Short mmCIF file of C-alpha atoms in Angstrom, two decimals:
data_model
loop_
_atom_site.label_atom_id
_atom_site.label_comp_id
_atom_site.label_asym_id
_atom_site.label_seq_id
_atom_site.Cartn_x
_atom_site.Cartn_y
_atom_site.Cartn_z
CA MET A 30 -8.28 146.42 34.39
CA ARG A 31 -6.51 148.10 31.47
CA LYS A 32 -8.09 151.43 32.49
CA LEU A 33 -6.75 151.02 36.03
CA LYS A 34 -3.25 150.22 34.73
CA LEU A 35 -3.38 153.21 32.40
CA ALA A 36 -4.51 155.51 35.24
CA ALA A 37 -1.72 154.20 37.46
CA ILE A 38 0.88 154.80 34.75
CA ILE A 39 -0.38 158.35 34.21
CA LEU A 40 -0.33 159.07 37.96
CA LEU A 41 3.20 157.74 38.33
CA GLY A 42 4.32 159.75 35.33
CA MET A 43 2.87 162.98 36.72
CA THR A 44 4.45 162.29 40.12
CA ALA A 45 7.86 161.71 38.54
CA LEU A 46 7.48 164.89 36.49
CA LEU A 47 6.59 166.98 39.55
CA LEU A 48 9.53 165.57 41.50
CA SER A 49 11.89 166.31 38.61
CA VAL A 50 10.63 169.88 38.34
CA GLN A 51 10.93 170.38 42.10
CA LEU A 52 14.47 169.01 42.16
CA GLY A 53 15.50 171.12 39.18
CA LEU A 54 14.15 174.32 40.68
CA TYR A 55 15.76 173.53 44.02
CA LEU A 56 19.17 173.01 42.40
CA LEU A 57 18.73 176.15 40.29
CA GLN A 58 17.81 178.29 43.28
CA ALA A 59 20.56 176.77 45.40
CA GLY A 60 23.16 178.51 43.28
CA THR A 61 21.53 181.95 43.06
CA ALA A 62 19.55 182.64 46.23
CA SER A 63 20.76 184.54 49.30
CA GLY A 64 21.30 182.28 52.35
CA MET A 65 24.65 180.67 53.06
CA ASP A 66 23.44 177.35 51.68
CA GLY A 67 21.76 178.98 48.69
CA ARG A 68 18.16 179.28 49.95
CA ALA A 69 16.31 182.55 49.45
CA CYS A 70 15.35 184.31 52.68
CA THR A 71 13.72 187.61 53.61
CA LEU A 72 13.93 189.67 56.79
CA ALA A 73 11.29 188.40 59.20
CA ARG A 74 12.15 190.45 62.30
CA GLU A 75 14.64 192.98 63.64
CA THR A 76 15.17 193.44 67.38
CA ALA A 77 17.48 195.80 69.29
CA ILE A 78 18.54 195.00 72.87
CA PRO A 79 20.51 197.50 75.02
CA ALA A 80 23.92 195.92 75.65
CA GLY A 81 24.81 197.80 78.83
CA ASP A 82 23.64 195.14 81.31
CA ILE A 83 24.39 192.04 79.20
CA ARG A 84 27.09 189.80 80.66
CA SER A 85 26.14 186.50 79.04
CA LEU A 86 24.93 185.79 75.49
CA GLU A 87 23.30 182.41 74.79
CA ILE A 88 22.27 181.43 71.25
CA ASP A 89 20.48 178.11 70.82
CA TYR A 90 19.32 176.79 67.44
CA GLN A 91 19.35 173.07 68.18
CA LYS A 92 15.72 172.59 67.11
CA ASN A 93 15.89 173.78 63.51
CA SER A 94 18.12 174.46 60.52
CA ASN A 95 19.43 177.95 61.25
CA GLU A 96 22.77 179.61 60.63
CA VAL A 97 24.28 182.30 62.85
CA PHE A 98 26.38 185.24 61.64
CA PHE A 99 28.26 187.68 63.90
CA TYR A 100 28.95 191.20 62.64
CA GLN A 101 30.37 194.41 64.07
CA GLY A 102 27.55 196.64 65.22
CA GLU A 103 27.25 200.34 65.91
CA GLY A 104 25.90 202.27 68.85
CA GLU A 105 25.11 200.61 72.18
CA ASP A 106 22.50 198.01 71.19
CA ILE A 107 22.77 194.35 70.22
CA LEU A 108 20.95 194.15 66.90
CA ILE A 109 19.29 190.84 65.96
CA ARG A 110 17.98 190.22 62.45
CA GLU A 111 16.16 187.02 61.65
CA TYR A 112 15.79 185.89 58.04
CA LEU A 113 13.47 183.06 56.93
CA ASN A 114 12.58 181.43 53.62
CA PHE A 115 8.87 181.35 54.49
CA THR A 116 6.28 183.69 55.99
CA PRO A 117 6.33 182.79 59.68
CA LYS A 118 3.60 182.71 62.23
CA LYS A 119 4.37 184.41 65.53
CA ASN A 120 5.19 181.11 67.27
CA GLN A 121 7.70 180.23 64.52
CA LEU A 122 9.98 183.17 65.28
CA SER A 123 12.94 182.77 67.60
CA ILE A 124 12.53 183.46 71.29
CA ILE A 125 14.49 186.56 72.33
CA LYS A 126 14.44 187.39 76.01
CA GLN A 127 16.62 188.96 78.66
CA GLU A 128 16.78 187.59 82.21
CA ASP A 129 18.93 189.78 84.45
CA SER A 130 22.32 189.92 82.69
CA VAL A 131 21.66 186.97 80.34
CA LEU A 132 20.39 187.50 76.77
CA LEU A 133 18.86 184.35 75.26
CA ILE A 134 18.19 183.85 71.54
CA LYS A 135 16.51 180.49 71.01
CA GLY A 136 15.08 178.88 67.90
CA VAL A 137 11.78 177.04 68.04
CA ASN A 138 10.81 173.73 66.47
CA ARG A 139 9.47 174.54 63.00
CA ARG A 140 7.38 171.63 61.73
CA PHE A 141 6.28 171.46 58.11
CA PHE A 142 4.51 168.74 56.17
CA PHE A 143 6.18 167.56 52.97
CA SER A 144 4.20 168.25 49.83
CA LEU A 145 4.83 167.32 46.24
CA PHE A 146 3.53 170.76 45.34
CA SER A 147 5.89 172.73 47.62
CA ILE A 148 8.03 173.53 44.59
CA GLY A 149 11.28 175.38 45.25
CA ASN A 150 12.92 175.62 48.66
CA PRO A 151 11.47 173.45 51.39
CA PRO A 152 10.30 175.76 54.18
CA GLY A 153 11.91 175.83 57.61
CA TYR A 154 15.34 177.27 56.86
CA GLY A 155 16.61 180.56 58.22
CA TYR A 156 19.63 182.48 59.41
CA THR A 157 20.21 185.06 62.10
CA GLU A 158 22.51 188.06 61.97
CA ILE A 159 23.79 189.34 65.30
CA TYR A 160 25.46 192.76 65.39
CA LEU A 161 27.59 193.27 68.50
CA PRO A 162 28.49 196.81 69.65
CA PRO A 163 32.22 197.54 70.12
CA ASP A 164 32.02 197.97 73.91
CA LEU A 165 30.15 194.72 74.58
CA MET A 166 33.23 192.48 74.63
CA GLU A 167 34.79 194.47 77.47
CA ASN A 168 31.95 193.46 79.80
CA LEU A 169 30.85 190.11 78.33
CA GLU A 170 31.71 187.09 80.46
CA ASP A 171 30.26 184.16 78.51
CA LEU A 172 29.23 183.55 74.90
CA SER A 173 27.52 180.33 73.83
CA VAL A 174 26.17 179.37 70.40
CA LYS A 175 24.58 176.03 69.44
CA THR A 176 23.12 174.88 66.13
CA LEU A 177 21.66 171.70 64.69
CA SER A 178 22.55 171.74 61.00
CA GLY A 179 23.34 175.39 60.53
CA SER A 180 26.82 176.86 60.52
CA VAL A 181 28.28 179.59 62.74
CA HIS A 182 30.23 182.40 61.08
CA SER A 183 32.11 185.36 62.53
CA ASP A 184 34.19 187.84 60.58
CA ILE A 185 34.92 189.93 63.68
CA PRO A 186 37.13 189.20 66.73
CA LEU A 187 35.23 187.72 69.66
CA GLY A 188 37.03 188.46 72.92
CA HIS A 189 35.68 188.31 76.45
CA ARG A 190 36.66 187.38 79.99
CA GLY A 191 34.90 184.04 80.44
CA SER A 192 34.09 181.06 78.26
CA PHE A 193 33.32 180.73 74.57
CA LYS A 194 31.30 177.66 73.56
CA ALA A 195 30.22 176.73 70.04
CA SER A 196 28.68 173.45 68.90
CA SER A 197 26.90 172.08 65.85
CA THR A 198 25.77 168.69 64.61
CA SER A 199 26.40 169.00 60.87
CA GLY A 200 27.13 172.69 60.49
CA ASP A 201 30.56 174.32 60.24
CA LEU A 202 32.13 176.63 62.81
CA LEU A 203 34.02 179.34 60.92
CA LEU A 204 35.49 181.94 63.26
CA GLU A 205 38.01 184.70 62.67
CA SER A 206 39.43 185.29 66.13
CA VAL A 207 38.37 184.22 69.62
CA ASN A 208 40.11 185.35 72.81
CA ALA A 209 38.61 184.04 76.04
CA ALA A 210 39.51 182.25 79.26
CA GLN A 211 38.19 178.94 77.88
CA ILE A 212 37.28 177.94 74.33
CA HIS A 213 35.14 174.87 73.62
CA ALA A 214 34.13 174.02 70.05
CA SER A 215 32.60 170.75 68.80
CA THR A 216 30.81 169.30 65.79
CA VAL A 217 29.83 165.86 64.54
CA SER A 218 30.28 166.13 60.77
CA GLY A 219 30.94 169.83 60.37
CA ASP A 220 34.34 171.46 59.95
CA ILE A 221 35.91 173.80 62.51
CA ARG A 222 38.14 176.69 61.49
CA PHE A 223 39.73 179.41 63.63
CA ASP A 224 41.97 182.10 62.22
CA LYS A 225 43.14 182.67 65.78
CA ALA A 226 42.17 181.02 69.06
CA GLN A 227 43.72 182.18 72.34
CA ALA A 228 42.69 180.97 75.79
CA ASP A 229 43.98 179.29 78.91
CA THR A 230 42.25 176.14 77.62
CA VAL A 231 41.36 175.50 73.97
CA GLN A 232 39.28 172.34 73.51
CA VAL A 233 38.09 171.32 70.03
CA SER A 234 36.51 168.05 68.85
CA THR A 235 34.82 166.56 65.78
CA THR A 236 33.78 163.13 64.56
CA SER A 237 34.27 163.30 60.79
CA GLY A 238 34.80 167.02 60.35
CA ASN A 239 38.19 168.64 59.78
CA ILE A 240 39.85 171.08 62.18
CA GLU A 241 42.01 173.98 61.05
CA PHE A 242 43.81 176.77 62.94
CA ASP A 243 45.97 179.56 61.64
CA THR A 244 47.10 180.16 65.23
CA ALA A 245 46.19 178.32 68.44
CA SER A 246 47.74 179.41 71.72
CA GLY A 247 47.04 178.48 75.32
CA ASP A 248 48.35 176.69 78.36
CA THR A 249 46.38 173.62 77.28
CA ILE A 250 45.23 172.84 73.72
CA LEU A 251 43.09 169.70 73.35
CA ILE A 252 42.09 168.43 69.90
CA SER A 253 40.26 165.18 69.15
CA THR A 254 38.72 163.69 66.02
CA THR A 255 37.60 160.30 64.78
CA SER A 256 38.27 160.53 61.05
CA GLY A 257 38.74 164.24 60.56
CA ASP A 258 42.11 165.80 59.72
CA THR A 259 43.73 168.50 61.83
CA THR A 260 45.91 171.32 60.49
CA LEU A 261 47.65 173.97 62.59
CA ASP A 262 49.81 176.61 60.97
CA ARG A 263 51.09 177.74 64.37
CA ALA A 264 50.57 176.29 67.85
CA GLU A 265 51.91 177.73 71.10
CA GLY A 266 51.45 175.87 74.36
CA SER A 267 50.88 172.30 75.43
CA LEU A 268 49.07 170.50 72.58
CA THR A 269 47.31 167.13 73.00
CA HIS A 270 45.87 165.49 69.88
CA SER A 271 44.01 162.22 69.40
CA SER A 272 42.40 160.64 66.35
CA ALA A 273 41.46 157.27 64.89
CA SER A 274 42.18 157.77 61.20
CA GLY A 275 42.62 161.52 60.88
CA ASP A 276 45.96 163.09 59.94
CA LEU A 277 47.76 165.77 61.95
CA GLN A 278 49.83 168.53 60.36
CA VAL A 279 51.59 171.21 62.41
CA ASN A 280 53.69 173.76 60.58
CA ARG A 281 55.17 175.52 63.61
CA LEU A 282 55.05 174.32 67.20
CA ASN A 283 56.43 176.12 70.24
CA GLY A 284 55.62 173.91 73.19
CA ASP A 285 54.94 170.29 73.99
CA LEU A 286 52.97 167.92 71.78
CA GLU A 287 51.34 164.58 72.55
CA SER A 288 49.59 162.94 69.60
CA ASP A 289 47.96 159.50 69.45
CA THR A 290 46.48 158.14 66.21
CA ILE A 291 45.69 154.71 64.78
CA SER A 292 46.06 155.02 61.03
CA GLY A 293 46.53 158.75 60.71
CA SER A 294 49.85 160.30 59.73
CA ILE A 295 51.68 163.01 61.69
CA THR A 296 53.59 165.73 59.83
CA MET A 297 55.48 168.59 61.48
CA ASP A 298 57.60 171.30 59.86
CA GLN A 299 59.18 173.04 62.86
CA ALA A 300 58.83 171.92 66.46
CA GLU A 301 60.48 172.99 69.68
CA GLY A 302 59.69 171.18 72.92
CA LEU A 303 58.77 167.71 74.16
CA ILE A 304 57.25 165.72 71.29
CA ASP A 305 55.47 162.42 72.07
CA LEU A 306 53.93 160.73 69.01
CA THR A 307 52.13 157.39 68.71
CA THR A 308 50.58 155.87 65.59
CA SER A 309 49.81 152.36 64.37
CA SER A 310 50.09 152.43 60.59
CA GLY A 311 50.49 156.12 59.95
CA GLU A 312 53.80 157.77 59.12
CA ILE A 313 55.63 160.33 61.25
CA ARG A 314 57.47 163.17 59.49
CA LEU A 315 59.45 165.92 61.21
CA GLN A 316 61.18 168.57 59.16
CA LYS A 317 63.10 170.34 61.93
CA GLY A 318 62.90 169.55 65.62
CA GLN A 319 64.61 170.82 68.72
CA GLY A 320 64.08 169.23 72.13
CA SER A 321 63.00 165.67 72.78
CA LEU A 322 61.33 163.28 70.31
CA SER A 323 59.48 160.16 71.43
CA ALA A 324 57.82 158.21 68.61
CA GLN A 325 56.14 154.81 68.45
CA THR A 326 54.74 153.13 65.32
CA THR A 327 53.80 149.65 64.18
CA SER A 328 54.16 149.74 60.41
CA GLY A 329 54.65 153.44 59.76
CA ASP A 330 58.01 155.07 59.06
CA VAL A 331 59.57 157.71 61.31
CA GLN A 332 61.65 160.36 59.58
CA ALA A 333 63.26 163.54 60.89
CA GLU A 334 65.06 165.75 58.40
CA SER A 335 66.84 167.52 61.24
CA LEU A 336 66.77 166.88 64.99
CA THR A 337 68.71 168.56 67.78
CA GLY A 338 68.23 166.92 71.16
CA THR A 339 67.26 163.46 72.32
CA PHE A 340 65.09 160.74 70.79
CA GLN A 341 63.38 157.50 71.77
CA ILE A 342 61.88 155.71 68.76
CA HIS A 343 60.18 152.31 68.53
CA SER A 344 58.92 150.75 65.30
CA THR A 345 57.95 147.24 64.23
CA SER A 346 58.22 147.17 60.45
CA GLY A 347 58.68 150.86 59.78
CA CYS A 348 62.03 152.48 59.05
CA VAL A 349 63.66 155.10 61.28
CA SER A 350 65.60 157.99 59.73
CA ILE A 351 67.27 161.05 61.27
CA LEU A 352 69.09 162.74 58.41
CA SER A 353 70.88 165.67 60.07
CA GLY A 354 71.35 167.61 63.30
CA SER A 355 72.96 166.64 66.58
CA SER A 356 70.95 164.08 68.48
CA HIS A 357 71.33 160.96 70.57
CA GLY A 358 69.03 158.41 72.16
CA THR A 359 67.41 155.02 71.56
CA ALA A 360 65.96 153.46 68.40
CA LYS A 361 64.40 149.99 68.18
CA THR A 362 62.89 148.20 65.19
CA VAL A 363 62.03 144.64 64.19
CA SER A 364 62.36 144.61 60.40
CA GLY A 365 62.79 148.30 59.71
CA ASP A 366 66.16 149.90 58.93
CA VAL A 367 67.72 152.63 61.07
CA ASP A 368 69.56 155.53 59.41
CA LEU A 369 71.08 158.14 61.70
CA CYS A 370 73.25 161.14 60.79
CA SER A 371 74.63 163.36 63.56
CA SER A 372 77.03 166.28 63.20
CA LEU A 373 77.85 166.24 66.92
CA LEU A 374 77.71 163.25 69.27
CA GLU A 375 76.86 164.50 72.77
CA GLY A 376 75.32 161.45 74.42
CA LYS A 377 74.65 157.72 74.35
CA LEU A 378 73.35 155.89 71.27
CA THR A 379 71.47 152.62 71.71
CA ILE A 380 70.13 150.94 68.58
CA SER A 381 68.60 147.48 68.16
CA THR A 382 66.95 145.67 65.24
CA THR A 383 66.02 142.13 64.32
CA SER A 384 66.49 142.02 60.54
CA GLY A 385 66.88 145.72 59.83
CA ASP A 386 70.22 147.26 58.85
CA VAL A 387 71.79 150.13 60.81
CA ASN A 388 73.56 152.98 59.02
CA LEU A 389 75.27 155.69 61.08
CA SER A 390 77.04 158.84 59.96
CA LEU A 391 79.15 160.34 62.76
CA PRO A 392 81.69 163.17 62.81
CA PRO A 393 85.34 162.05 62.59
CA GLN A 394 86.11 163.90 65.83
CA ALA A 395 83.45 161.95 67.76
CA SER A 396 84.61 160.34 70.99
CA LEU A 397 82.89 156.98 71.42
CA THR A 398 83.03 153.42 72.61
CA LEU A 399 81.38 150.94 70.21
CA ASP A 400 79.70 147.71 71.26
CA PHE A 401 78.24 145.80 68.28
CA SER A 402 76.68 142.36 68.56
CA SER A 403 74.77 140.28 66.01
CA THR A 404 73.90 136.69 65.15
CA SER A 405 74.62 136.84 61.44
CA GLY A 406 75.07 140.55 60.70
CA GLU A 407 78.38 142.23 59.90
CA CYS A 408 80.02 145.47 61.01
CA SER A 409 82.00 148.02 58.99
CA THR A 410 83.24 151.42 60.27
CA PHE A 411 85.67 154.19 59.37
CA PHE A 412 87.63 153.32 62.56
CA ASP A 413 87.96 149.53 62.16
CA HIS A 414 91.57 149.80 63.32
CA ALA A 415 90.35 150.70 66.82
CA LEU A 416 88.02 147.69 67.14
CA SER A 417 88.36 144.08 68.16
CA TYR A 418 86.29 141.53 66.19
CA ASN A 419 85.37 137.93 66.96
CA LYS A 420 86.25 135.19 64.48
CA LYS A 421 82.93 135.39 62.63
CA CYS A 422 83.05 139.23 62.61
CA THR A 423 79.56 139.29 64.12
CA SER A 424 80.65 141.34 67.12
CA ALA A 425 83.01 144.27 67.56
CA GLN A 426 84.13 146.34 70.54
CA GLY A 427 86.53 149.18 71.00
CA ALA A 428 87.15 152.81 71.94
CA TYR A 429 87.75 155.57 69.40
CA ASN A 430 89.09 159.05 69.99
CA GLY A 431 88.95 158.75 73.79
CA GLY A 432 85.74 156.66 74.07
CA GLU A 433 83.59 159.29 75.83
CA HIS A 434 80.10 158.32 74.57
CA ALA A 435 78.72 154.78 74.41
CA VAL A 436 77.39 153.55 71.05
CA SER A 437 75.59 150.21 71.41
CA VAL A 438 74.18 148.41 68.35
CA SER A 439 72.59 144.97 68.41
CA THR A 440 70.95 143.07 65.56
CA LEU A 441 69.90 139.53 64.73
CA SER A 442 70.65 139.48 61.01
CA GLY A 443 71.06 143.16 60.24
CA ASN A 444 74.37 144.79 59.31
CA LEU A 445 76.03 147.87 60.82
CA GLN A 446 77.69 150.53 58.69
CA ILE A 447 79.34 153.62 60.25
CA ASN A 448 80.53 156.35 57.90
CA GLN A 449 82.02 159.79 58.45
CA TYR A 450 79.51 162.62 58.61
#
């Protein structure tokens, strides 16, 4: 019995040692080898296809771990180079075939048995380089690329007349510039990045991956995530965004925006157009807006540093702040305060709270009619002399400077303060 126990201990010790050595070598090679994820690969095959008749390019690596790289080619051929980290059999190489005007590059299912003695990189990984001739994009109608866990990279502009489709399960989509009629990009856990995306319709989606654009332009821009964040440096067109917990940040927007999140925050630097924002617990921040702002939150705050135009804001416990600009509209809260500063009053103001206070800063030349009503709140303005108060001072009415624009404020216990802007 003791001999059996001793043999078992020795076997377990050797197994642990082999696993440790294998892990150490794998981590060591991961930092120094060639492949995008650190695995060493060698050229397994090079194929040249005349590009003259190609109108559609389909790349499908959904059956194995394979990355795809696009490069600028020379001459008139599409050059395909396949790199692998093992010596392949013929049936383990990708399928490359042309049917009429369609060129198909398809990965096969590479099955390998795990072995304690397969020290180093586990076999089965590869990447494919695709060199596209300069004249191909003028005639190309459709480009499609799909991967399982590999990423898709392009350092060259991809522009053609039809659709561009890219998808991956866990790989990233990293693209310099895509110009097509339609752009569709999706991942599950991988990130998506475009330096520039331009199309009639740009549709991008992830589950947990992040989405990033330097520039996105199109008649329709659709972005959806579950927990991934979205960042756009510049967006032009009609943008629709939806997420569960992911944040949205737009630095410059020229067009309409509709965003719906649950716990994600929405941050915008400059926006011009119709802005419709909905979030549950996330905050809404607008640096400078021009147009129309519609915002709804439950517990998140809504703040605009500067707004020119109209607004319609609803919040439960969040505060509402518009700190400068010339705007008018409706703001409603339950317990949140409302702070509004306007350099020019050009329309109707309607504000209501339950327990939140209301603080307004209006220009002394404003022409308005004030109607304030409250249960226990008080009112104080820079034109008290033009108002009539009830005995408890919980309501006040009156016209100031001609009474052109209606200002209606109602609270339950909140106070109203109107100062000069």
